[in-house]
Amino acid sequence: MGPLVARLGRAGRRLRHADRARPWALDTAVVAVIFLLFCLPDLLHGGVVDAGGPRRFRLAFTRLPLAAMLAVQTGLVLPLLWRRRRPATAFGAVTAVFALQWALGAALHADVALFVALYSLALHGRPRGLPRACAVMAAVLALVAVRVSAVVSVTDALFFLLSTTIAALALGLVIRIRRAQLAALRDRAARLETERDQRSRLAAASERARVAREMHDIVGHHLSVVITLADAGACATAAAADPGRGAEALRLIGDTGRQALGELRRVLGVLRDADAPPAGPELSPQPGLADLDALCRGVRAAGLDVVYRSTGRVESLEEGVQLTVYRIVQEAMTNTLKHAGTGTRVDLAIDVEDTRVGIRVRDTGDAAGEGRRPDGHGLSGMRERAALYGGHVSAGPAPGGGWTVAATLHLTPREGAP
């Protein structure tokens, strides 16, 4: 039973594909089959009256001439060519010919076309037109029941005819409902696929934004340190006053470059092929609060006087919070290197409380913070990171001169936090 159902299912799919490619072919095939099965026997044997029926049939019904029979059969069957494109028109034409035929007292096997037209109307027509069609159908069948009353009772005739009508109508409605359900399921599947693609694109965009923030922080900070050290080494070498300082600056430039390269490899590792085995340096953890000491040493080597203090249980913070704090501090130090110059004092404070983390970076650089913009890309990146933890970042000139960056993070991260 299973293989038979599978074969029938495949045959049905092939038939639907062929019908979508050539819809006229199926309509023509239906008309041809009805003609061969129901019209041709009447043409060969003279209709229902002469097709081996009892004498009372011959007395009850009228025998049509061959030309008239062919004309009636054509009027019954030919409109079925439009049964899907114009189902109401086809049903009306078949019903009119059917009523004319029975008004003449003739009975033909081609009358089955009326039930095919009703089935097509239920399947392809407008539902609001079905009550009128059923009323017309009942009136026509009542005429048939009266005409055959000499052979069978009116009650029996109406029972048989109305049962056949209900069967054709129900079959059309069931197939129509089933097709609507399948169309709804296909539409839902298409919407789900679209939503999945949109979620994938949003996830990719979020990941690109995260990588962009990391790249900005890493490249901006380390290049600022490298530039500051290179300038200091060049001045010392040019003056020939402190050759050792020039060598130390070059060594620090190499260390900073290697550190930046390692962090870039780790960040860009998410863009590599998932099947490619990562190298050892790419597996190093993301920086946290324990790395702030190394960050401060690098900034001190570039010529800033950094004073770092922390309060609370900083080691208890989760990795995502520590990374966010590190990047905010790193970006603030980078801006100080860019705009304040060497010899500037920087006060860094990290305060950890039960439900929040406070970050404050204040420098004693240019008196009014000239050349710094409180709406730059670096500050936007800091605000995006803080927003992941329901926090905020503010930056502006400090009272008495210099520049202050202050941030607050909440310890319950929002969705999307690293």
XYZ file of C-alpha atoms in Angstrom:
418
model
C 0.000 0.000 0.000
C 2.824 2.380 0.835
C 4.637 2.120 -2.559
C 1.301 2.529 -4.361
C 0.513 5.720 -2.442
C 4.029 7.014 -3.119
C 3.656 6.339 -6.854
C 0.278 8.042 -6.909
C 1.746 11.026 -5.086
C 4.588 11.306 -7.613
C 2.110 10.983 -10.488
C -0.037 13.735 -8.961
C 2.960 16.053 -8.623
C 3.973 15.429 -12.233
C 0.408 16.123 -13.349
C 0.330 19.417 -11.392
C 3.645 20.490 -12.884
C 2.418 19.683 -16.400
C -0.855 21.512 -15.713
C 0.992 24.641 -14.579
C 3.099 24.528 -17.733
C 0.139 23.909 -20.131
C -3.192 24.561 -18.364
C -5.176 24.205 -21.593
C -4.008 20.617 -22.025
C -5.840 19.305 -18.947
C -9.080 21.113 -19.857
C -8.917 19.658 -23.358
C -8.203 16.201 -21.931
C -11.277 16.410 -19.643
C -13.507 17.336 -22.597
C -12.008 14.541 -24.706
C -12.535 11.927 -21.988
C -16.165 12.964 -21.427
C -16.791 12.843 -25.173
C -15.286 9.369 -25.546
C -16.988 7.884 -22.469
C -20.400 9.553 -22.584
C -21.019 11.230 -25.946
C -19.658 8.711 -28.426
C -21.791 5.779 -27.171
C -24.948 7.862 -27.575
C -23.935 8.832 -31.110
C -23.302 5.188 -32.011
C -26.394 3.690 -30.355
C -28.944 6.482 -30.606
C -28.888 7.733 -27.015
C -30.187 6.407 -23.716
C -33.512 5.454 -25.327
C -32.062 2.983 -27.811
C -29.048 1.813 -25.777
C -30.623 -1.452 -24.670
C -33.109 0.172 -22.262
C -36.523 -1.279 -21.428
C -39.645 -0.368 -23.350
C -40.864 2.110 -20.758
C -37.668 4.167 -21.297
C -38.385 4.339 -24.999
C -41.898 5.581 -24.259
C -40.813 8.146 -21.635
C -37.990 9.871 -23.522
C -37.672 11.503 -26.899
C -35.151 10.193 -29.427
C -33.194 13.116 -30.931
C -31.924 13.105 -34.521
C -28.190 12.608 -34.881
C -27.476 16.253 -35.755
C -29.561 17.549 -32.859
C -27.940 15.071 -30.467
C -24.467 16.193 -31.575
C -25.457 19.848 -31.123
C -26.771 19.207 -27.606
C -23.686 17.208 -26.666
C -21.494 20.024 -27.945
C -23.433 22.543 -25.872
C -23.009 20.350 -22.776
C -19.342 19.448 -23.130
C -17.646 22.326 -24.972
C -18.136 24.946 -22.176
C -16.029 22.724 -19.894
C -12.988 24.098 -21.719
C -13.536 27.264 -19.621
C -14.507 25.484 -16.395
C -11.417 26.810 -14.527
C -10.963 30.207 -16.122
C -14.693 31.112 -16.230
C -16.410 28.573 -13.971
C -19.641 30.572 -13.531
C -19.987 31.132 -17.288
C -19.307 27.476 -18.036
C -21.827 26.344 -15.415
C -24.477 28.717 -16.767
C -23.984 27.549 -20.356
C -24.114 23.853 -19.427
C -27.181 24.405 -17.230
C -29.026 26.224 -20.045
C -28.338 23.449 -22.555
C -29.228 20.823 -19.940
C -32.575 22.514 -19.221
C -33.329 22.826 -22.961
C -32.515 19.162 -23.517
C -34.840 17.959 -20.749
C -37.546 20.362 -21.848
C -37.442 18.462 -25.140
C -37.727 15.222 -23.180
C -34.345 13.825 -24.257
C -31.929 11.909 -22.010
C -28.200 11.735 -22.762
C -25.193 10.286 -20.990
C -23.441 13.617 -21.618
C -25.590 15.120 -18.841
C -22.715 14.224 -16.515
C -21.156 17.512 -17.759
C -23.597 19.387 -15.482
C -22.096 17.798 -12.363
C -18.552 18.408 -13.651
C -19.447 22.079 -14.154
C -20.872 22.296 -10.614
C -17.723 20.666 -9.198
C -15.556 23.171 -11.099
C -17.680 26.068 -9.843
C -17.241 24.909 -6.224
C -13.499 24.498 -6.758
C -12.619 27.563 -8.848
C -15.573 29.966 -8.594
C -16.507 32.608 -6.074
C -17.997 31.070 -2.911
C -20.703 33.719 -2.683
C -22.106 32.531 -6.016
C -22.600 28.940 -4.870
C -26.043 29.435 -3.209
C -27.497 30.812 -6.459
C -25.930 27.993 -8.446
C -27.372 25.414 -6.057
C -30.848 26.998 -6.382
C -30.635 26.873 -10.176
C -29.385 23.305 -9.991
C -32.284 22.262 -7.750
C -34.818 23.835 -10.132
C -33.332 22.077 -13.145
C -33.177 18.732 -11.364
C -36.788 19.144 -10.296
C -37.643 19.390 -14.004
C -35.716 16.175 -14.615
C -37.539 14.432 -11.755
C -40.872 15.398 -13.253
C -39.831 14.156 -16.714
C -38.735 10.751 -15.390
C -41.797 10.334 -13.163
C -43.155 7.853 -15.684
C -40.196 5.592 -15.007
C -39.372 6.186 -11.317
C -41.055 8.138 -8.562
C -40.291 11.822 -8.172
C -38.950 11.237 -4.652
C -36.503 8.573 -5.746
C -35.389 10.640 -8.718
C -34.808 13.735 -6.582
C -32.949 11.695 -3.953
C -30.563 10.276 -6.552
C -30.051 13.560 -8.383
C -29.590 15.674 -5.245
C -27.203 13.115 -3.747
C -25.078 13.289 -6.875
C -25.238 17.093 -6.757
C -24.155 17.197 -3.110
C -21.304 14.779 -3.841
C -19.997 16.959 -6.689
C -20.365 20.111 -4.586
C -18.680 18.561 -1.526
C -15.793 17.181 -3.588
C -15.099 20.596 -5.074
C -15.234 22.328 -1.681
C -13.004 19.742 0.017
C -10.336 20.051 -2.675
C -10.629 23.846 -2.546
C -10.151 23.890 1.246
C -7.238 21.477 1.008
C -5.517 23.613 -1.600
C -6.046 26.711 0.542
C -4.498 24.937 3.528
C -1.489 23.849 1.467
C -1.097 27.387 0.101
C -1.218 28.772 3.653
C 1.404 26.241 4.767
C 3.652 27.150 1.826
C 3.205 30.847 2.573
C 4.038 30.264 6.246
C 7.106 28.242 5.293
C 8.214 31.039 2.962
C 7.711 33.631 5.734
C 9.648 31.504 8.206
C 12.469 31.120 5.689
C 12.478 34.876 5.123
C 12.521 35.509 8.881
C 15.379 33.025 9.265
C 17.369 34.801 6.559
C 16.637 38.147 8.195
C 17.792 36.849 11.564
C 20.955 35.536 9.929
C 21.587 38.911 8.309
C 20.939 40.720 11.585
C 23.302 38.359 13.399
C 25.932 38.922 10.718
C 25.466 42.692 10.941
C 25.756 42.540 14.736
C 28.921 40.477 14.452
C 30.382 42.901 11.910
C 29.595 45.787 14.255
C 31.271 43.931 17.127
C 34.363 43.191 15.014
C 34.424 46.833 13.870
C 34.374 48.024 17.490
C 37.168 45.619 18.405
C 39.220 46.665 15.378
C 38.731 50.337 16.194
C 39.820 49.837 19.798
C 42.800 47.614 18.991
C 44.156 49.473 15.977
C 43.423 52.941 17.369
C 45.077 52.320 20.744
C 48.150 50.449 19.606
C 48.857 52.739 16.669
C 48.553 55.750 18.954
C 51.121 54.189 21.292
C 53.385 53.313 18.353
C 53.192 56.835 16.927
C 53.921 58.425 20.290
C 56.882 56.106 20.920
C 58.216 56.615 17.410
C 58.066 60.386 17.814
C 59.855 60.179 21.152
C 62.535 57.842 19.774
C 63.060 60.033 16.725
C 63.522 63.118 18.878
C 65.972 61.322 21.191
C 67.968 59.920 18.277
C 68.022 63.225 16.445
C 69.263 65.045 19.502
C 71.798 62.269 20.251
C 71.235 63.131 23.879
C 69.725 59.854 25.019
C 70.487 56.956 22.606
C 69.244 54.467 25.185
C 65.824 56.044 25.183
C 65.630 55.680 21.402
C 66.467 51.974 21.642
C 63.889 51.517 24.412
C 61.282 53.275 22.276
C 62.006 50.950 19.369
C 61.740 47.913 21.646
C 58.398 49.125 22.986
C 57.210 49.736 19.425
C 58.008 46.111 18.596
C 56.227 44.829 21.707
C 53.189 46.987 21.006
C 53.072 45.871 17.380
C 53.262 42.209 18.353
C 50.513 42.668 20.913
C 48.305 44.440 18.360
C 48.977 41.688 15.813
C 47.980 38.996 18.293
C 44.744 40.759 19.178
C 43.916 41.356 15.527
C 44.417 37.677 14.747
C 42.096 36.722 17.575
C 39.367 39.185 16.539
C 39.590 38.351 12.836
C 39.560 34.643 13.642
C 35.738 34.755 13.561
C 35.948 35.544 9.846
C 38.025 32.472 9.057
C 36.669 29.255 7.636
C 35.008 27.264 10.405
C 36.825 24.098 9.228
C 40.262 25.724 9.407
C 42.096 24.812 12.634
C 42.953 27.963 14.587
C 46.509 28.641 15.569
C 47.642 28.933 19.153
C 47.792 32.741 19.468
C 44.246 33.028 18.131
C 42.974 31.054 21.128
C 44.213 33.565 23.683
C 41.424 34.961 25.881
C 39.884 38.374 25.458
C 41.475 41.052 27.628
C 39.983 41.766 31.052
C 40.628 43.887 34.113
C 43.792 41.918 34.874
C 45.243 43.334 31.649
C 44.694 46.948 32.678
C 48.091 46.955 34.418
C 49.781 46.029 31.143
C 47.722 48.661 29.345
C 48.811 51.293 31.862
C 52.460 50.260 31.511
C 52.263 50.672 27.760
C 50.681 54.107 28.099
C 53.311 55.137 30.692
C 56.030 54.019 28.256
C 54.480 56.369 25.693
C 54.973 59.318 28.060
C 51.808 59.565 30.158
C 51.707 59.505 33.950
C 48.953 56.995 34.748
C 47.569 56.473 38.234
C 45.269 53.456 38.452
C 43.076 52.473 41.387
C 40.181 50.076 41.785
C 37.670 49.402 44.537
C 35.368 46.447 45.067
C 35.658 42.856 43.887
C 36.865 43.480 40.362
C 37.957 39.852 39.930
C 34.349 38.650 40.399
C 33.076 40.392 37.272
C 32.151 38.145 34.386
C 34.308 38.128 31.253
C 31.881 40.167 29.142
C 31.803 43.000 31.688
C 35.579 42.937 32.062
C 36.052 43.132 28.273
C 33.660 46.089 28.080
C 35.468 47.918 30.902
C 38.850 47.216 29.291
C 37.774 48.536 25.885
C 36.249 51.698 27.347
C 39.431 52.415 29.302
C 41.552 51.603 26.252
C 39.605 54.006 24.055
C 39.782 56.767 26.680
C 43.581 56.293 26.977
C 43.876 56.359 23.190
C 42.083 59.704 23.005
C 44.385 61.064 25.707
C 47.451 59.948 23.721
C 46.084 61.588 20.587
C 45.107 64.923 22.067
C 46.847 65.533 25.400
C 50.473 64.734 24.583
C 53.265 63.411 26.749
C 53.656 64.492 30.373
C 49.926 64.385 30.962
C 48.634 62.876 34.158
C 45.815 60.351 33.828
C 43.708 59.223 36.783
C 41.942 55.908 36.163
C 39.359 54.659 38.682
C 37.301 51.467 38.549
C 34.571 51.149 41.207
C 32.718 47.843 41.525
C 29.539 47.784 43.615
C 26.800 45.186 44.005
C 24.808 46.109 40.907
C 26.989 48.499 38.956
C 30.481 49.253 37.734
C 31.772 52.813 37.540
C 34.613 53.876 35.226
C 36.300 57.269 35.346
C 39.255 58.402 33.244
C 40.437 61.971 33.778
C 43.505 63.580 32.259
C 45.173 66.950 32.803
C 45.802 67.645 29.146
C 44.744 70.701 27.180
C 42.831 73.078 29.369
C 39.572 73.149 27.419
C 39.789 69.844 25.625
C 40.500 71.561 22.312
C 40.497 69.281 19.295
C 38.386 66.646 21.028
C 34.868 65.922 19.905
C 32.344 64.507 22.379
C 30.496 62.784 19.501
C 33.395 61.037 17.742
C 33.479 57.418 16.574
C 35.446 56.302 19.615
C 32.839 57.679 22.014
C 30.060 56.094 19.922
C 31.795 52.730 20.277
C 32.069 53.180 24.041
C 28.382 54.047 24.264
C 27.422 50.979 22.242
C 29.420 48.753 24.569
C 27.933 50.366 27.672
C 24.406 50.083 26.245
C 24.763 46.302 26.151
C 24.821 46.433 29.957
C 22.164 49.110 30.337
C 24.809 51.748 31.027
C 25.824 55.097 29.652
C 28.996 57.048 28.841
C 29.658 60.769 29.129
C 32.708 62.745 28.049
C 33.649 66.383 28.235
C 36.023 68.985 29.649
C 36.874 68.461 33.305
C 36.541 71.243 35.904
C 39.887 72.983 36.225
C 41.154 71.734 32.838
C 41.649 68.457 31.076
C 39.153 65.883 29.898
C 36.974 63.329 31.682
C 35.357 60.150 30.427
C 32.848 58.570 32.826
C 30.886 55.356 32.278
C 28.449 53.296 34.289
C 27.587 49.646 33.631
C 24.898 47.527 35.236
C 25.766 43.950 36.135
C 22.669 42.463 34.475
C 23.542 42.462 30.762
C 21.053 42.971 28.006
C 20.634 40.524 25.160
C 23.611 40.653 22.795
C 26.199 41.436 25.432
C 29.593 39.804 24.779
